[in-house]
Short mmCIF file of C-alpha atoms in Angstrom, two decimals:
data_model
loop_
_atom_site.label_atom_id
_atom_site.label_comp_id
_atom_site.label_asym_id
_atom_site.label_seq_id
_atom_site.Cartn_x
_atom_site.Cartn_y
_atom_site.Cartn_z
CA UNK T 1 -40.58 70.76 -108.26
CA UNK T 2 -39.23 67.60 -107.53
CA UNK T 3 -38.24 66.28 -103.36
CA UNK T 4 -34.98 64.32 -102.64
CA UNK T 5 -35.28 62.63 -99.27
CA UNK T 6 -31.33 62.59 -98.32
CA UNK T 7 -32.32 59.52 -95.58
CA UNK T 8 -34.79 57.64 -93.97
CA UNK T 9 -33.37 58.36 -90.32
CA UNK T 10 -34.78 61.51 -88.29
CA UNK T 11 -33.42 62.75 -84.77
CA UNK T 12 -36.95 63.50 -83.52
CA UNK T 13 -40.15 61.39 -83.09
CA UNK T 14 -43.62 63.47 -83.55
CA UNK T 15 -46.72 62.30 -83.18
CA UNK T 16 -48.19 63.09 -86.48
CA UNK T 17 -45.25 62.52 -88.68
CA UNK T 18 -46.57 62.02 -91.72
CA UNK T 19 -43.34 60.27 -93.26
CA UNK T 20 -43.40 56.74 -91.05
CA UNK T 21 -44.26 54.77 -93.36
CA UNK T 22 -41.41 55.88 -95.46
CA UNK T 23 -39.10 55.68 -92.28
CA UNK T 24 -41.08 52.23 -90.66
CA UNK T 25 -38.00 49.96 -92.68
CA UNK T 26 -34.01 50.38 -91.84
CA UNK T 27 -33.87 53.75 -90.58
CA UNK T 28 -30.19 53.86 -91.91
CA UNK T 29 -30.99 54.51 -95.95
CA UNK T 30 -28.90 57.23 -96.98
CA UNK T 31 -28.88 58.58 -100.51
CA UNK T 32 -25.61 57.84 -102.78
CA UNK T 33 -23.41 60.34 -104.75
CA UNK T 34 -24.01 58.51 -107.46
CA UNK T 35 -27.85 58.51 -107.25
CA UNK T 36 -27.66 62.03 -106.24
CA UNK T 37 -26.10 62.70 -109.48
CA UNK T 38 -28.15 60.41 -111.66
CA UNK T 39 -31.11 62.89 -109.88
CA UNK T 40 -30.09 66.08 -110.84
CA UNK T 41 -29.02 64.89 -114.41
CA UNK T 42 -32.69 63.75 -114.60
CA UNK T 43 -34.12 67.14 -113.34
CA UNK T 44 -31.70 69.12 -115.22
CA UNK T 45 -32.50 67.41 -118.56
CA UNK T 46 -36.72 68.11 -117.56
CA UNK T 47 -35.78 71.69 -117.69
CA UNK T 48 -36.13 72.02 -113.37
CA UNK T 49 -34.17 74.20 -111.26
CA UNK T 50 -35.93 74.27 -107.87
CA UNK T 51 -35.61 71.54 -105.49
CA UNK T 52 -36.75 70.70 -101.77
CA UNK T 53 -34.40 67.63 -99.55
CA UNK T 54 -36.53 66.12 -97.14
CA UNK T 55 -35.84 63.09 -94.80
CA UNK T 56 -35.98 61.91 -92.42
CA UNK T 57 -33.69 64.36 -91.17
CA UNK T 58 -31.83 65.86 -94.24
CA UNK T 59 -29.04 67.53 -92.15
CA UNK T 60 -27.90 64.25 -90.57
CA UNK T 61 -26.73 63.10 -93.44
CA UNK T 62 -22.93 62.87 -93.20
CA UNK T 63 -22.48 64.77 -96.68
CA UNK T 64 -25.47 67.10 -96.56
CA UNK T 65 -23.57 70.60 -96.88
CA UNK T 66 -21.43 68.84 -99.69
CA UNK T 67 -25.04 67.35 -101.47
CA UNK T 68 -26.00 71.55 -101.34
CA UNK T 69 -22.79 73.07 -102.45
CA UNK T 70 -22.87 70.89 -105.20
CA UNK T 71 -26.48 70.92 -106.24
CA UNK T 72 -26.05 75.06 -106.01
CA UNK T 73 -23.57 74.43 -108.66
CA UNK T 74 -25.44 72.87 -110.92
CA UNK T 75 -27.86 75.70 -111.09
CA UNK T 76 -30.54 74.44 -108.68
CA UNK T 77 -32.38 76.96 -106.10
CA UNK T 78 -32.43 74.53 -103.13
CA UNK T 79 -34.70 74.36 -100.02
CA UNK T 80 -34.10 71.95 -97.13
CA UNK T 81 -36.75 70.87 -94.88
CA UNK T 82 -35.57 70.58 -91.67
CA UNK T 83 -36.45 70.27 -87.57
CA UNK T 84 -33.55 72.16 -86.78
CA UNK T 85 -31.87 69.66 -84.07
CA UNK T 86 -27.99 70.39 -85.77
CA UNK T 87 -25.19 68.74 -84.26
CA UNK T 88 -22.79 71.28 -83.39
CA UNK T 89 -20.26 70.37 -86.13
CA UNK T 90 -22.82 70.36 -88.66
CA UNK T 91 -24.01 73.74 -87.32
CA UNK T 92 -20.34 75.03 -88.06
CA UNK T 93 -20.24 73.62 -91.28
CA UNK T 94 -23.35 75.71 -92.54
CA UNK T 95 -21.77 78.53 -90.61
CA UNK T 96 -18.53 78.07 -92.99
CA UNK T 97 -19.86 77.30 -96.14
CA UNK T 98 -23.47 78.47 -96.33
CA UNK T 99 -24.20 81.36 -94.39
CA UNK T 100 -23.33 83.58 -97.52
CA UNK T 101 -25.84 81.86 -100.01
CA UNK T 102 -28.42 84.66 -101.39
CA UNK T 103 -31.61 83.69 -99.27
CA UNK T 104 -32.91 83.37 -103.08
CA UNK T 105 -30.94 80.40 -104.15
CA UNK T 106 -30.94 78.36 -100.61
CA UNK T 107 -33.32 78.50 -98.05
CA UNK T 108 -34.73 76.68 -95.49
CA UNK T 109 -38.40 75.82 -93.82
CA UNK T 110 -37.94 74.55 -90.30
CA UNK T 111 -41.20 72.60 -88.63
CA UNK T 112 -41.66 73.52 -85.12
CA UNK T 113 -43.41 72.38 -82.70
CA UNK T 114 -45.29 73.83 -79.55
CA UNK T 115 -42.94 73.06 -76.68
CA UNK T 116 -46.18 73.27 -74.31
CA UNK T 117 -47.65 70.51 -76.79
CA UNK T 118 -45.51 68.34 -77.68
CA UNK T 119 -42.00 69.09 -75.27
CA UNK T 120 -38.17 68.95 -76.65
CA UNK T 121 -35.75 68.02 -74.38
CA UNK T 122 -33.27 70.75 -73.20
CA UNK T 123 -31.06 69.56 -75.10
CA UNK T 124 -33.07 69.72 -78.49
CA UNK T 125 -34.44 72.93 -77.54
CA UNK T 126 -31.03 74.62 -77.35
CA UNK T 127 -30.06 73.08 -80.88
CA UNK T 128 -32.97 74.33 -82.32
CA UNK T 129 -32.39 77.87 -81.05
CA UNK T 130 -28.82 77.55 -81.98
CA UNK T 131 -29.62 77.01 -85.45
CA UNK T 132 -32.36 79.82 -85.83
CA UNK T 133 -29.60 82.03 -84.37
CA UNK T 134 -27.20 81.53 -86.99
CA UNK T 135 -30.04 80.76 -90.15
CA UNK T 136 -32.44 83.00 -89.25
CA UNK T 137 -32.75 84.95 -92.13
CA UNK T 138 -32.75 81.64 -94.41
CA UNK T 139 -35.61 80.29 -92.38
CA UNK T 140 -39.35 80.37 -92.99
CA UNK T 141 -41.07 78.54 -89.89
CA UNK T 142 -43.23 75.66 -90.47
CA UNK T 143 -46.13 74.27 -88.58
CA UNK T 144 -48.08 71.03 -88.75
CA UNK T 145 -51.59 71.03 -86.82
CA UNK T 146 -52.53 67.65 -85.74
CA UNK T 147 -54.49 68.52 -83.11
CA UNK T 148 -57.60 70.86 -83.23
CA UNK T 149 -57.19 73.55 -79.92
CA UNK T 150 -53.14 74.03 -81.30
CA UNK T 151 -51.30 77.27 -80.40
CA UNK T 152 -49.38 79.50 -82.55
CA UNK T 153 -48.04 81.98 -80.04
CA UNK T 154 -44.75 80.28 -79.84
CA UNK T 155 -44.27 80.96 -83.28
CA UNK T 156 -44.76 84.46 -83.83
CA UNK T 157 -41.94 85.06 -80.69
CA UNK T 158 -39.36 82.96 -82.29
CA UNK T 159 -40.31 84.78 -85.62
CA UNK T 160 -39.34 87.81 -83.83
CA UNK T 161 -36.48 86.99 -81.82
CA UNK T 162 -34.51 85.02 -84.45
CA UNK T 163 -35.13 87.00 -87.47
CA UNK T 164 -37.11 84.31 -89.58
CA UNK T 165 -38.73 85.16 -92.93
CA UNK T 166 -42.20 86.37 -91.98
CA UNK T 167 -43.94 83.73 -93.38
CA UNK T 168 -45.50 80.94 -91.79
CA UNK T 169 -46.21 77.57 -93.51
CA UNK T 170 -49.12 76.08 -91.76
CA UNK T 171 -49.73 72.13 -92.87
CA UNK T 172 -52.41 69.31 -91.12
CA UNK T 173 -51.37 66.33 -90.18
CA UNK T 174 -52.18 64.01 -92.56
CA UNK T 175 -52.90 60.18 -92.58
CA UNK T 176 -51.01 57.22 -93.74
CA UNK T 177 -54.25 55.10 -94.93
CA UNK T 178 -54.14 52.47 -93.19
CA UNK T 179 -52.21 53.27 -90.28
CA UNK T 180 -52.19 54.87 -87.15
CA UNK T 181 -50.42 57.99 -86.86
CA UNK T 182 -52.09 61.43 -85.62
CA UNK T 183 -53.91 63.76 -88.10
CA UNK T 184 -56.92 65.82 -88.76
CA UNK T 185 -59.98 64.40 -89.19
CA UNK T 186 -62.17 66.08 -92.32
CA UNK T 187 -64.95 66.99 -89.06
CA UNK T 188 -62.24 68.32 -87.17
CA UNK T 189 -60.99 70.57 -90.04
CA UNK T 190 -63.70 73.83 -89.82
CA UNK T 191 -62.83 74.09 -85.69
CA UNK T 192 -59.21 74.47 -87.38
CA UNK T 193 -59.71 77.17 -89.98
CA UNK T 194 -62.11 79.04 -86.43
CA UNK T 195 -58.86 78.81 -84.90
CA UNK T 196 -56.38 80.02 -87.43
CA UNK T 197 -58.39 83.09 -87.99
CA UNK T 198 -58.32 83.70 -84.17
CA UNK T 199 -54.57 84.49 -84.56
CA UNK T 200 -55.66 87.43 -87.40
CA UNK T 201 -54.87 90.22 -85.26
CA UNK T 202 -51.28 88.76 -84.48
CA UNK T 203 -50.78 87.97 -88.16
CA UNK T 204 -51.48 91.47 -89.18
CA UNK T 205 -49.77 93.60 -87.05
CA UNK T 206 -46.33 91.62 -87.32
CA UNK T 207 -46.92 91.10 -91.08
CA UNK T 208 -46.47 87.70 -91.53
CA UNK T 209 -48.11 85.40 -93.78
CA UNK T 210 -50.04 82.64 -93.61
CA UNK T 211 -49.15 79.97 -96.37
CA UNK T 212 -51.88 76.93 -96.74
CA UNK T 213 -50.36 73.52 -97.52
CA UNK T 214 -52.23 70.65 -99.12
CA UNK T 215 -55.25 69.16 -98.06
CA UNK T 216 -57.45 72.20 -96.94
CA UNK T 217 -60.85 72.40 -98.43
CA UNK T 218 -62.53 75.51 -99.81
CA UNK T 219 -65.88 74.70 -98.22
CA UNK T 220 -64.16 75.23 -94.85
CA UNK T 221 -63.54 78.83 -95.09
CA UNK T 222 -66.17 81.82 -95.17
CA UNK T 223 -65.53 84.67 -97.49
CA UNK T 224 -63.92 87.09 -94.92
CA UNK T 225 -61.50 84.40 -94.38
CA UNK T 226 -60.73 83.77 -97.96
CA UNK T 227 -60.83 87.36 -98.09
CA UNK T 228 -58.32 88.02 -95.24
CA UNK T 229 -55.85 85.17 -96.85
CA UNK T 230 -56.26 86.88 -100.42
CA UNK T 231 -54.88 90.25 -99.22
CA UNK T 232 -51.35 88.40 -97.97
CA UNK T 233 -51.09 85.29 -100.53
CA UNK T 234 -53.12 86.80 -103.82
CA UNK T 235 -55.15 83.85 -105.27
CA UNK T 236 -55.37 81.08 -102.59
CA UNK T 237 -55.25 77.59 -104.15
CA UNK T 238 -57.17 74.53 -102.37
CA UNK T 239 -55.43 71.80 -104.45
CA UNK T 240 -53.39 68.49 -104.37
CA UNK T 241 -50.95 67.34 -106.60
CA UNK T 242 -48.01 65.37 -106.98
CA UNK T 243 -44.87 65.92 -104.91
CA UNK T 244 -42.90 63.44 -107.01
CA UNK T 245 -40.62 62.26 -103.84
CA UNK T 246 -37.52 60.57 -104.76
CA UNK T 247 -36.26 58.19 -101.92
CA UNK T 248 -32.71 57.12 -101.16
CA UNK T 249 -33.31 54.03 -103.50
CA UNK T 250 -34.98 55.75 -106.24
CA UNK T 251 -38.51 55.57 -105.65
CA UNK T 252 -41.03 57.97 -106.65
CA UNK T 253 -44.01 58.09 -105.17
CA UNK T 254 -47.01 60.85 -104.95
CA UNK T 255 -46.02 61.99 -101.20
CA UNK T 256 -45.05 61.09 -98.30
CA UNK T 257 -48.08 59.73 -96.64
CA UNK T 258 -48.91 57.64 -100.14
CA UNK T 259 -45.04 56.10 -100.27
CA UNK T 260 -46.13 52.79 -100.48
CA UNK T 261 -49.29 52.74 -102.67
CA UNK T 262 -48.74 52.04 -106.52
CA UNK T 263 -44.79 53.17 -105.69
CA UNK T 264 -42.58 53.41 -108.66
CA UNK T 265 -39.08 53.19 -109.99
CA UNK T 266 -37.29 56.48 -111.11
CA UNK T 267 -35.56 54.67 -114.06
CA UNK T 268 -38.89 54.12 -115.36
CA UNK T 269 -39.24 57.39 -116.64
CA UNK T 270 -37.62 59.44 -118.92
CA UNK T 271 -38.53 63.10 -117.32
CA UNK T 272 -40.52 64.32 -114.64
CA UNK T 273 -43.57 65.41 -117.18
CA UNK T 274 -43.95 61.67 -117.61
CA UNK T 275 -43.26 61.27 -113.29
CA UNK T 276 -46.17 63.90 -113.16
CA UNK T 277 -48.55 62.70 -115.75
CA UNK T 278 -48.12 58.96 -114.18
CA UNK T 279 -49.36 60.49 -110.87
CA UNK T 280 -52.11 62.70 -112.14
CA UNK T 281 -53.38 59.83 -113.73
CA UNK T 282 -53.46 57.96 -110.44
CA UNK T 283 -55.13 60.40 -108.73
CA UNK T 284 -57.70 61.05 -111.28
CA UNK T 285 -58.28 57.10 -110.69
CA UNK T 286 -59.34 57.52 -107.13
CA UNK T 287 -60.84 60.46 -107.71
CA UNK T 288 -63.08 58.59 -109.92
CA UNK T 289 -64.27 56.05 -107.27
CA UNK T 290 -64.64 58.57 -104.69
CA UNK T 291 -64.46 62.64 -105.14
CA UNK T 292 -63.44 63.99 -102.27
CA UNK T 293 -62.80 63.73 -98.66
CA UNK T 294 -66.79 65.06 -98.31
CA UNK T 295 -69.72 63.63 -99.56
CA UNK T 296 -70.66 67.25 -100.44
CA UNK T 297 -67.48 66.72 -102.72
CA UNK T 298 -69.40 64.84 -105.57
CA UNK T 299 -70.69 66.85 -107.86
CA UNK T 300 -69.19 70.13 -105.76
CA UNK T 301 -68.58 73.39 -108.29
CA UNK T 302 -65.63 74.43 -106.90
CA UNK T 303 -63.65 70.87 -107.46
CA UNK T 304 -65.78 70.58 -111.33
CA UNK T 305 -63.76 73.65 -111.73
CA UNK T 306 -60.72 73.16 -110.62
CA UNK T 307 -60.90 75.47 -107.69
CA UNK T 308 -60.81 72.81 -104.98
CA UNK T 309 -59.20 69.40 -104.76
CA UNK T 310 -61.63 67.82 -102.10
CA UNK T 311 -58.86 67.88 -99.55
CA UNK T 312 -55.71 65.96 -99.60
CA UNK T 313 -55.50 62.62 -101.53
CA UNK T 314 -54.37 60.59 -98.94
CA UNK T 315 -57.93 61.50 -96.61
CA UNK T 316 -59.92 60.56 -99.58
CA UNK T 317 -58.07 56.90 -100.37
CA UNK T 318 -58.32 56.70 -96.35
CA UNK T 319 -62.20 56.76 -96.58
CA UNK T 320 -61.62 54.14 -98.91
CA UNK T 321 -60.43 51.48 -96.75
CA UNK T 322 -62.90 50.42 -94.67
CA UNK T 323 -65.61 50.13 -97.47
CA UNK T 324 -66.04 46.74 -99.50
CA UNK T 325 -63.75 45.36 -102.03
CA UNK T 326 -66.48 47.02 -104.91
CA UNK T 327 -62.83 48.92 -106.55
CA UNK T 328 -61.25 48.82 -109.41
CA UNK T 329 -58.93 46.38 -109.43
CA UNK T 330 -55.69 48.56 -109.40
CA UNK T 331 -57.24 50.51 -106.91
CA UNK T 332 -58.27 47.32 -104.34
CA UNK T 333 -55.00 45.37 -104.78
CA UNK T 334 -53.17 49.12 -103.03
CA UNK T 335 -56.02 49.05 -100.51
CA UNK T 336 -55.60 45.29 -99.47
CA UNK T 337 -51.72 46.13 -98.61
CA UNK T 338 -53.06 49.07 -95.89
CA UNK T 339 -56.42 47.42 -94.62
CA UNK T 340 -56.24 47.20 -90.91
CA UNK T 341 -57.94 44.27 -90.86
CA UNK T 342 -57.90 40.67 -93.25
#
């Protein structure tokens, strides 16, 4: 499934955005109609039909609701990914032309964050809770740790009160190699998994479930809580693959915090099997030089068989940059672009 980032601009600031180096140029990128177009030609000819717009902020693009009505034409289940600051008129707009899409074909994941932890302004907060009002239903909550003793209370009461899809997405904040945003630290990650299972009891009795994102290890979780994240999810999956992000100007890249290492050119491909195969190849690459985001990680069962990834991609390339220049090539002219220091 392929990601359209609609713009490089956002309406919020968090401390572990994971997208700044994608947003660090002119914040004012917006994708085209005609690009747009040339996209879902491309995806409809690879035989997709799900697709996630990202930013940025997706919804401040001027033509947003028109980029979804027409890619729901086309045949495409969409999902936006959004932090739920809506301007009032683009509010109404959803109001008037979305708010009778089946929850099947368009959808929504909104990121919070803990007001205790990191504070919205009045403002901000009231056009969040605005928006869950009148999307509830299309809404599965999102949350990205980036900070070990995080709270999920919050959450669950919004969950509640707005009507969201009981199922919580639950990321960590992951690094830009390279630079200096907030994220979890592979040490930091086993405290994180103690206090995710501390919020069992809460998960249980309001039935909602707890969806992993990228970049958590196996090795990190005991059996009863695999065991307690098998009975909501089925077979939980520990990998890390490409996200094939399209930008505004047609780039593709592996994800967000990767945007500018070994970054490509849509019209260089032909589908998104050949998008795919480029970016498995890369990854296998640094994989090669360095296994995992563990030293555990080389020669680890689980990742020999495919059960674990070794943590996210862009931790492992981020151990990578401090060591000497001993690389391949390919791999040490990317690192030279992100090393903190000459």
């Amino acid at each position: 499934m392929a990601n359209i980032l609609l713009t490089t601009r956002c309406n919020r600031s968090c401390p572990y955005c994971f997208a700044k180096e994608e947003m660090s140029g002119d914040t004012g990128i917006r994708m085209s109609w005609e690009n747009l177009i040339y996209i879902a030609d491309f995806l409809k000819a690879s035989g997709e039909r799900h697709l996630s717009l990202l930013g940025g902020e997706p919804t401040v693009h001027p033509e947003f609701v028109d980029f979804v009505l027409y890619l729901l034409e086309r045949g495409f289940d969409v999902t936006v990914f959004t932090n739920g600051i809506l301007s009032p008129s683009r509010l109404e707009e959803l109001k008037h032309h979305l708010c009778d899409v089946n929850t099947d074909r368009f959808s929504l994941v909104c990121n919070l964050n803990d007001p205790a932890q990191t504070p919205a302004s009045e403002k901000e907060t009231g056009s969040i809770q605005r928006f869950l009002s009148l999307m509830g239903p299309w809404v599965s909550p999102g949350f990205n740790i980036y900070r070990p003793d995080f709270k999920l209370d919050f959450l669950f009461d919004l969950i509640n009160r707005f009507g969201l899809k009981r199922h919580l997405r639950i990321g960590i904040a992951h690094p830009i190699p390279g630079a200096g945003s907030r994220f979890i630290h592979p040490k930091e990650i086993r405290h994180v998994v103690e206090r995710l299972y501390s919020y069992r009891s809460l998960f249980d009795t309001l039935r909602v479930r707890p969806g992993l994102d990228c970049g958590f290890p196996i090795c990190r979780f005991n059996d009863e809580e695999l065991g307690w994240l098998h009975r909501f999810r089925g077979a939980v999956e520990f990998g890390c693959g490409p996200a094939c992000d399209i930008s505004p100007d047609m780039g593709v890249y592996f994800c967000f915090p990767l945007s500018n290492y070994r970054r490509k050119s849509l019209f260089e491909f032909n589908s998104m099997k050949q998008i795919e195969d480029h970016f498995w190849k890369l990854r296998d690459e640094i994989k090669a030089e360095i296994p995992g985001i563990y030293d555990e990680c080389d020669g680890c069962r689980y990742q020999e068989d495919c059960v674990c990834a070794g943590g996210g991609l862009c931790q492992v390339l981020n151990r990578l940059i401090p060591e000497a220049p001993v690389r391949l090539p390919e791999i040490e002219d990317e690192l030279a672009k992100n090393r903190l220091s000459p």
